[in-house]
Every structure is written in C-alpha cells, then in structure tokens.
C-alpha cells in the first residue's frame, strides 16, 4: 500500500509539473480604424461595472494588464481627448490573450 501511495504521489506531481501555465493577463495593441496605433488610451478591467485595475497604452499602442478572473471585461477609453468611442471587450483567458488587437472608432464631434 505504501508503494502504491508513493507511486500515486509521484504521478500526481509529474502531471502538475507539466500543466500549462495559467494566463493572468491580457496584452496587445490598440489601433484606430486606419490601423494606426493609439497611445494614451486607458484600459480598465471592469467587475460589476466598477474599474478595479487601470493601465494606459504606450505610444506604440501596446498594453498589458493583469486581470482578476478567467473571463475579464476590459474597457478601452480616451478620457483625455474623447476622440475615440469607448470599447468594451470580454476576454476568455482559456484562449491565448497575449497579443490581442483592439480597434477604436473616432467619435463624431460636431
């Protein structure tokens, strides 16, 4: 019985060591409709309509944000200039979210 227990523990440990890493962030780039990168876009993780984490895109439009849950909603907005419409997207971290592309449309200011 002791030998069987040792074997089960060894197999269980080996299986865990080969388990895929759990993804805990969403990374990528934000673009306008002409595929130009957008810097200074605010990226918020939204839970129950509340922002719990915020990052800002770099000048090349890139961002990376750690997220709380496997299915996370991110809001992309331009609060400084309001030149672009706010976009919300939900990401499933069961999928690869290491190089996502988000496109924002210009707001019509008259």
CSV table of N, CA and C in Angstrom, one decimal:
chain,number,residue,atom,x,y,z
A,1,UNK,N,0.8,-1.2,0.0
A,1,UNK,CA,0.0,0.0,0.0
A,1,UNK,C,0.9,1.3,0.0
A,2,UNK,N,2.0,1.2,0.8
A,2,UNK,CA,2.9,2.4,0.8
A,2,UNK,C,3.5,2.6,-0.6
A,3,UNK,N,3.9,1.6,-1.2
A,3,UNK,CA,4.4,1.7,-2.6
A,3,UNK,C,3.4,2.3,-3.5
A,4,UNK,N,2.2,1.9,-3.5
A,4,UNK,CA,1.1,2.4,-4.3
A,4,UNK,C,0.9,3.9,-4.0
A,5,UNK,N,0.9,4.3,-2.8
A,5,UNK,CA,0.7,5.7,-2.4
A,5,UNK,C,1.9,6.5,-2.9
A,6,UNK,N,3.1,6.0,-2.8
A,6,UNK,CA,4.3,6.8,-3.3
A,6,UNK,C,4.2,6.9,-4.8
A,7,UNK,N,3.7,5.9,-5.5
A,7,UNK,CA,3.6,6.0,-7.0
A,7,UNK,C,2.5,7.0,-7.4
A,8,UNK,N,1.4,7.0,-6.7
A,8,UNK,CA,0.3,7.9,-7.0
A,8,UNK,C,0.8,9.4,-6.7
A,9,UNK,N,1.5,9.6,-5.7
A,9,UNK,CA,2.0,11.0,-5.4
A,9,UNK,C,3.0,11.4,-6.5
A,10,UNK,N,3.9,10.5,-6.9
A,10,UNK,CA,4.9,10.8,-7.9
A,10,UNK,C,4.2,11.1,-9.2
A,11,UNK,N,3.2,10.3,-9.6
A,11,UNK,CA,2.5,10.6,-10.9
A,11,UNK,C,1.7,11.9,-10.8
A,12,UNK,N,1.1,12.1,-9.7
A,12,UNK,CA,0.3,13.4,-9.5
A,12,UNK,C,1.3,14.6,-9.6
A,13,UNK,N,2.4,14.5,-9.0
A,13,UNK,CA,3.4,15.6,-9.0
A,13,UNK,C,3.9,15.8,-10.4
A,14,UNK,N,4.1,14.7,-11.1
A,14,UNK,CA,4.6,14.8,-12.5
A,14,UNK,C,3.5,15.5,-13.4
A,15,UNK,N,2.3,15.1,-13.2
A,15,UNK,CA,1.2,15.7,-14.0
A,15,UNK,C,1.1,17.2,-13.7
A,16,UNK,N,1.2,17.6,-12.5
A,16,UNK,CA,1.1,19.0,-12.1
A,16,UNK,C,2.3,19.8,-12.7
A,17,UNK,N,3.4,19.2,-12.8
A,17,UNK,CA,4.6,19.9,-13.3
A,17,UNK,C,4.5,20.2,-14.8
A,18,UNK,N,3.7,19.4,-15.5
A,18,UNK,CA,3.5,19.6,-16.9
A,18,UNK,C,2.3,20.3,-17.3
A,19,UNK,N,1.5,20.8,-16.3
A,19,UNK,CA,0.3,21.5,-16.5
A,19,UNK,C,0.6,22.9,-17.2
A,20,UNK,N,-0.2,23.3,-18.1
A,20,UNK,CA,0.1,24.6,-18.7
A,20,UNK,C,0.0,25.7,-17.7
A,21,UNK,N,0.7,26.8,-17.9
A,21,UNK,CA,0.7,27.9,-17.1
A,21,UNK,C,-0.7,28.6,-17.2
A,22,UNK,N,-1.2,29.1,-16.1
A,22,UNK,CA,-2.4,29.8,-16.1
A,22,UNK,C,-2.2,31.2,-16.5
A,23,UNK,N,-2.9,31.7,-17.5
A,23,UNK,CA,-2.7,33.0,-18.0
A,23,UNK,C,-3.4,34.0,-17.0
A,24,UNK,N,-2.7,35.1,-16.7
A,24,UNK,CA,-3.3,36.0,-15.7
A,24,UNK,C,-3.3,37.5,-16.2
A,25,UNK,N,-3.0,37.6,-17.5
A,25,UNK,CA,-3.0,39.0,-18.1
A,25,UNK,C,-3.5,39.0,-19.6
A,26,UNK,N,-3.9,40.1,-20.0
A,26,UNK,CA,-4.2,40.4,-21.4
A,26,UNK,C,-3.3,41.4,-21.9
A,27,UNK,N,-2.7,41.1,-23.1
A,27,UNK,CA,-1.7,42.0,-23.7
A,27,UNK,C,-2.0,42.2,-25.2
A,28,UNK,N,-1.6,43.3,-25.7
A,28,UNK,CA,-1.8,43.5,-27.1
A,28,UNK,C,-1.6,45.0,-27.5
A,29,UNK,N,-2.4,45.4,-28.5
A,29,UNK,CA,-2.3,46.7,-29.1
A,29,UNK,C,-3.6,47.3,-29.4
A,30,UNK,N,-3.7,48.6,-29.3
A,30,UNK,CA,-5.0,49.3,-29.6
A,30,UNK,C,-4.7,50.2,-30.8
A,31,UNK,N,-5.6,50.1,-31.8
A,31,UNK,CA,-5.5,50.8,-33.1
A,31,UNK,C,-6.7,51.6,-33.4
A,32,UNK,N,-6.6,52.6,-34.2
A,32,UNK,CA,-7.8,53.3,-34.8
A,32,UNK,C,-8.2,52.5,-36.0
A,33,UNK,N,-9.2,52.9,-36.7
A,33,UNK,CA,-9.8,52.2,-37.9
A,33,UNK,C,-8.8,52.1,-39.0
A,34,UNK,N,-7.8,53.1,-39.1
A,34,UNK,CA,-6.9,53.0,-40.2
A,34,UNK,C,-5.6,52.2,-39.8
A,35,UNK,N,-5.7,51.5,-38.7
A,35,UNK,CA,-4.7,50.6,-38.2
A,35,UNK,C,-3.4,51.4,-37.7
A,36,UNK,N,-3.6,52.6,-37.3
A,36,UNK,CA,-2.6,53.4,-36.6
A,36,UNK,C,-2.6,53.1,-35.1
A,37,UNK,N,-1.5,52.9,-34.5
A,37,UNK,CA,-1.5,52.6,-33.0
A,37,UNK,C,-2.0,53.8,-32.2
A,38,UNK,N,-2.7,53.6,-31.2
A,38,UNK,CA,-3.2,54.6,-30.3
A,38,UNK,C,-2.5,54.6,-28.9
A,39,UNK,N,-1.8,55.6,-28.6
A,39,UNK,CA,-1.1,55.8,-27.3
A,39,UNK,C,-2.1,56.5,-26.4
A,40,UNK,N,-1.8,56.4,-25.1
A,40,UNK,CA,-2.6,57.2,-24.1
A,40,UNK,C,-4.1,56.8,-24.0
A,41,UNK,N,-4.4,55.5,-24.5
A,41,UNK,CA,-5.7,55.0,-24.3
A,41,UNK,C,-5.8,54.3,-22.9
A,42,UNK,N,-6.8,54.6,-22.1
A,42,UNK,CA,-6.9,54.0,-20.8
A,42,UNK,C,-7.6,52.6,-20.9
A,43,UNK,N,-7.0,51.6,-20.3
A,43,UNK,CA,-7.5,50.3,-20.3
A,43,UNK,C,-7.9,49.9,-18.9
A,44,UNK,N,-9.2,49.7,-18.6
A,44,UNK,CA,-9.7,49.3,-17.3
A,44,UNK,C,-10.2,47.9,-17.3
A,45,UNK,N,-9.9,47.2,-16.2
A,45,UNK,CA,-10.6,45.9,-16.0
A,45,UNK,C,-11.9,46.3,-15.2
A,46,UNK,N,-13.0,45.8,-15.7
A,46,UNK,CA,-14.3,46.1,-15.2
A,46,UNK,C,-14.9,44.9,-14.5
A,47,UNK,N,-15.3,45.0,-13.2
A,47,UNK,CA,-16.0,44.0,-12.5
A,47,UNK,C,-17.2,44.6,-11.8
A,48,UNK,N,-18.4,44.1,-12.2
A,48,UNK,CA,-19.7,44.7,-11.6
A,48,UNK,C,-19.8,46.2,-11.9
A,49,UNK,N,-19.4,46.6,-13.1
A,49,UNK,CA,-19.5,48.0,-13.5
A,49,UNK,C,-18.5,48.9,-12.8
A,50,UNK,N,-17.5,48.3,-12.2
A,50,UNK,CA,-16.5,49.1,-11.4
A,50,UNK,C,-15.1,48.8,-12.0
A,51,UNK,N,-14.3,49.9,-12.2
A,51,UNK,CA,-13.0,49.7,-12.6
A,51,UNK,C,-12.1,49.2,-11.4
A,52,UNK,N,-11.5,48.1,-11.6
A,52,UNK,CA,-10.6,47.6,-10.5
A,52,UNK,C,-9.1,47.6,-10.8
A,53,UNK,N,-8.8,47.9,-12.0
A,53,UNK,CA,-7.4,47.9,-12.4
A,53,UNK,C,-7.3,48.8,-13.7
A,54,UNK,N,-6.2,49.6,-13.8
A,54,UNK,CA,-6.1,50.5,-14.9
A,54,UNK,C,-4.7,50.6,-15.4
A,55,UNK,N,-4.5,50.5,-16.7
A,55,UNK,CA,-3.2,50.8,-17.3
A,55,UNK,C,-3.5,51.8,-18.5
A,56,UNK,N,-2.4,52.3,-19.0
A,56,UNK,CA,-2.5,53.2,-20.2
A,56,UNK,C,-1.6,52.7,-21.3
A,57,UNK,N,-2.1,52.7,-22.6
A,57,UNK,CA,-1.3,52.2,-23.7
A,57,UNK,C,-0.1,53.1,-23.9
A,58,UNK,N,1.0,52.5,-24.3
A,58,UNK,CA,2.2,53.2,-24.7
A,58,UNK,C,2.0,53.9,-26.0
A,59,UNK,N,3.0,54.7,-26.4
A,59,UNK,CA,2.9,55.4,-27.7
A,59,UNK,C,2.7,54.5,-28.9
A,60,UNK,N,3.2,53.2,-28.8
A,60,UNK,CA,3.0,52.3,-29.9
A,60,UNK,C,1.7,51.5,-29.8
A,61,UNK,N,0.8,52.0,-28.9
A,61,UNK,CA,-0.5,51.3,-28.7
A,61,UNK,C,-0.5,50.1,-27.9
A,62,UNK,N,0.7,49.7,-27.4
A,62,UNK,CA,0.8,48.4,-26.6
A,62,UNK,C,0.3,48.6,-25.2
A,63,UNK,N,-0.2,47.4,-24.6
A,63,UNK,CA,-0.6,47.4,-23.3
A,63,UNK,C,-0.5,46.0,-22.7
A,64,UNK,N,-0.5,45.9,-21.4
A,64,UNK,CA,-0.5,44.6,-20.7
A,64,UNK,C,-1.2,44.9,-19.4
A,65,UNK,N,-2.2,44.1,-19.1
A,65,UNK,CA,-2.9,44.3,-17.8
A,65,UNK,C,-3.2,43.0,-17.1
A,66,UNK,N,-2.8,42.9,-15.9
A,66,UNK,CA,-3.1,41.7,-15.1
A,66,UNK,C,-4.6,41.7,-14.8
A,67,UNK,N,-5.2,40.6,-14.9
A,67,UNK,CA,-6.6,40.5,-14.7
A,67,UNK,C,-7.0,39.6,-13.5
A,68,UNK,N,-8.2,39.8,-13.0
A,68,UNK,CA,-8.6,39.0,-11.8
A,68,UNK,C,-9.2,37.7,-12.1
A,69,UNK,N,-10.0,37.6,-13.2
A,69,UNK,CA,-10.7,36.3,-13.5
A,69,UNK,C,-10.4,35.8,-14.8
A,70,UNK,N,-10.8,34.5,-15.0
A,70,UNK,CA,-10.6,33.8,-16.3
A,70,UNK,C,-11.4,34.5,-17.5
A,71,UNK,N,-12.5,35.1,-17.2
A,71,UNK,CA,-13.3,35.8,-18.2
A,71,UNK,C,-13.3,37.3,-17.7
A,72,UNK,N,-12.5,38.1,-18.4
A,72,UNK,CA,-12.4,39.5,-17.9
A,72,UNK,C,-12.9,40.5,-18.9
A,73,UNK,N,-13.6,41.5,-18.5
A,73,UNK,CA,-14.1,42.6,-19.3
A,73,UNK,C,-13.1,43.8,-19.2
A,74,UNK,N,-12.6,44.2,-20.4
A,74,UNK,CA,-11.7,45.4,-20.4
A,74,UNK,C,-12.5,46.5,-21.1
A,75,UNK,N,-12.3,47.7,-20.6
A,75,UNK,CA,-12.9,48.9,-21.2
A,75,UNK,C,-11.7,49.8,-21.7
A,76,UNK,N,-11.8,50.1,-23.0
A,76,UNK,CA,-10.8,51.0,-23.7
A,76,UNK,C,-11.4,52.3,-23.9
A,77,UNK,N,-10.8,53.4,-23.4
A,77,UNK,CA,-11.4,54.7,-23.5
A,77,UNK,C,-10.3,55.8,-23.7
A,78,UNK,N,-10.8,56.9,-24.1
A,78,UNK,CA,-9.9,58.1,-24.4
A,78,UNK,C,-10.5,59.2,-23.6
A,79,UNK,N,-10.3,59.2,-22.3
A,79,UNK,CA,-10.9,60.2,-21.4
A,79,UNK,C,-10.3,61.6,-21.6
A,80,UNK,N,-9.0,61.7,-22.0
A,80,UNK,CA,-8.3,62.9,-22.1
A,80,UNK,C,-8.8,63.8,-23.2
A,81,UNK,N,-9.0,63.1,-24.4
A,81,UNK,CA,-9.4,63.9,-25.6
A,81,UNK,C,-10.7,63.5,-26.1
A,82,UNK,N,-11.3,62.4,-25.7
A,82,UNK,CA,-12.6,61.9,-26.1
A,82,UNK,C,-12.7,61.9,-27.7
A,83,UNK,N,-11.6,61.6,-28.3
A,83,UNK,CA,-11.6,61.5,-29.8
A,83,UNK,C,-12.1,60.1,-30.3
A,84,UNK,N,-12.1,59.1,-29.4
A,84,UNK,CA,-12.5,57.8,-29.8
A,84,UNK,C,-13.6,57.3,-28.9
A,85,UNK,N,-14.5,56.5,-29.5
A,85,UNK,CA,-15.6,55.9,-28.8
A,85,UNK,C,-15.1,54.8,-27.9
A,86,UNK,N,-15.6,54.7,-26.7
A,86,UNK,CA,-15.2,53.7,-25.7
A,86,UNK,C,-15.6,52.3,-26.2
A,87,UNK,N,-14.7,51.3,-26.0
A,87,UNK,CA,-15.0,49.9,-26.4
A,87,UNK,C,-14.8,49.0,-25.2
A,88,UNK,N,-15.8,48.1,-25.1
A,88,UNK,CA,-15.7,47.1,-24.0
A,88,UNK,C,-15.6,45.7,-24.7
A,89,UNK,N,-14.6,44.9,-24.3
A,89,UNK,CA,-14.4,43.5,-24.8
A,89,UNK,C,-14.2,42.6,-23.6
A,90,UNK,N,-14.8,41.4,-23.8
A,90,UNK,CA,-14.6,40.4,-22.8
A,90,UNK,C,-13.6,39.4,-23.3
A,91,UNK,N,-12.6,39.0,-22.5
A,91,UNK,CA,-11.5,38.1,-22.9
A,91,UNK,C,-11.6,36.8,-22.1
A,92,UNK,N,-11.5,35.7,-22.8
A,92,UNK,CA,-11.5,34.4,-22.1
A,92,UNK,C,-10.1,33.9,-22.0
A,93,UNK,N,-9.5,33.9,-20.8
A,93,UNK,CA,-8.1,33.6,-20.6
A,93,UNK,C,-7.8,32.1,-20.8
A,94,UNK,N,-8.9,31.3,-21.2
A,94,UNK,CA,-8.7,30.0,-21.6
A,94,UNK,C,-8.1,30.0,-23.0
A,95,UNK,N,-8.3,31.1,-23.7
A,95,UNK,CA,-7.7,31.3,-25.1
A,95,UNK,C,-6.4,32.1,-24.9
A,96,UNK,N,-5.6,32.2,-26.0
A,96,UNK,CA,-4.4,33.0,-25.9
A,96,UNK,C,-4.8,34.5,-26.0
A,97,UNK,N,-4.4,35.2,-24.9
A,97,UNK,CA,-4.7,36.6,-24.9
A,97,UNK,C,-3.4,37.4,-24.7
A,98,UNK,N,-2.4,36.9,-25.3
A,98,UNK,CA,-1.0,37.5,-25.2
A,98,UNK,C,-0.7,38.5,-26.3
A,99,UNK,N,-1.6,38.6,-27.4
A,99,UNK,CA,-1.3,39.5,-28.5
A,99,UNK,C,-2.6,39.9,-29.1
A,100,UNK,N,-3.5,40.5,-28.4
A,100,UNK,CA,-4.9,40.8,-28.9
A,100,UNK,C,-4.8,42.2,-29.6
A,101,UNK,N,-5.7,42.4,-30.5
A,101,UNK,CA,-5.8,43.7,-31.2
A,101,UNK,C,-7.2,44.3,-30.9
A,102,UNK,N,-7.2,45.5,-30.6
A,102,UNK,CA,-8.5,46.2,-30.3
A,102,UNK,C,-8.5,47.4,-31.2
A,103,UNK,N,-9.7,47.6,-31.8
A,103,UNK,CA,-9.8,48.7,-32.8
A,103,UNK,C,-10.9,49.7,-32.2
A,104,UNK,N,-10.5,51.0,-32.2
A,104,UNK,CA,-11.4,52.0,-31.7
A,104,UNK,C,-11.8,53.0,-32.9
A,105,UNK,N,-13.1,53.3,-32.9
A,105,UNK,CA,-13.6,54.3,-33.9
A,105,UNK,C,-13.6,55.7,-33.4
A,106,UNK,N,-13.3,56.6,-34.3
A,106,UNK,CA,-13.4,58.0,-33.9
A,106,UNK,C,-14.8,58.4,-33.5
A,107,UNK,N,-14.8,59.3,-32.5
A,107,UNK,CA,-16.2,59.8,-32.1
A,107,UNK,C,-16.5,61.0,-33.1
A,108,UNK,N,-17.7,61.2,-33.3
A,108,UNK,CA,-18.1,62.3,-34.2
A,108,UNK,C,-18.4,63.5,-33.4
A,109,UNK,N,-17.4,64.4,-33.4
A,109,UNK,CA,-17.6,65.6,-32.7
A,109,UNK,C,-17.9,66.7,-33.6
A,110,UNK,N,-19.0,67.4,-33.4
A,110,UNK,CA,-19.5,68.4,-34.3
A,110,UNK,C,-19.4,69.7,-33.7
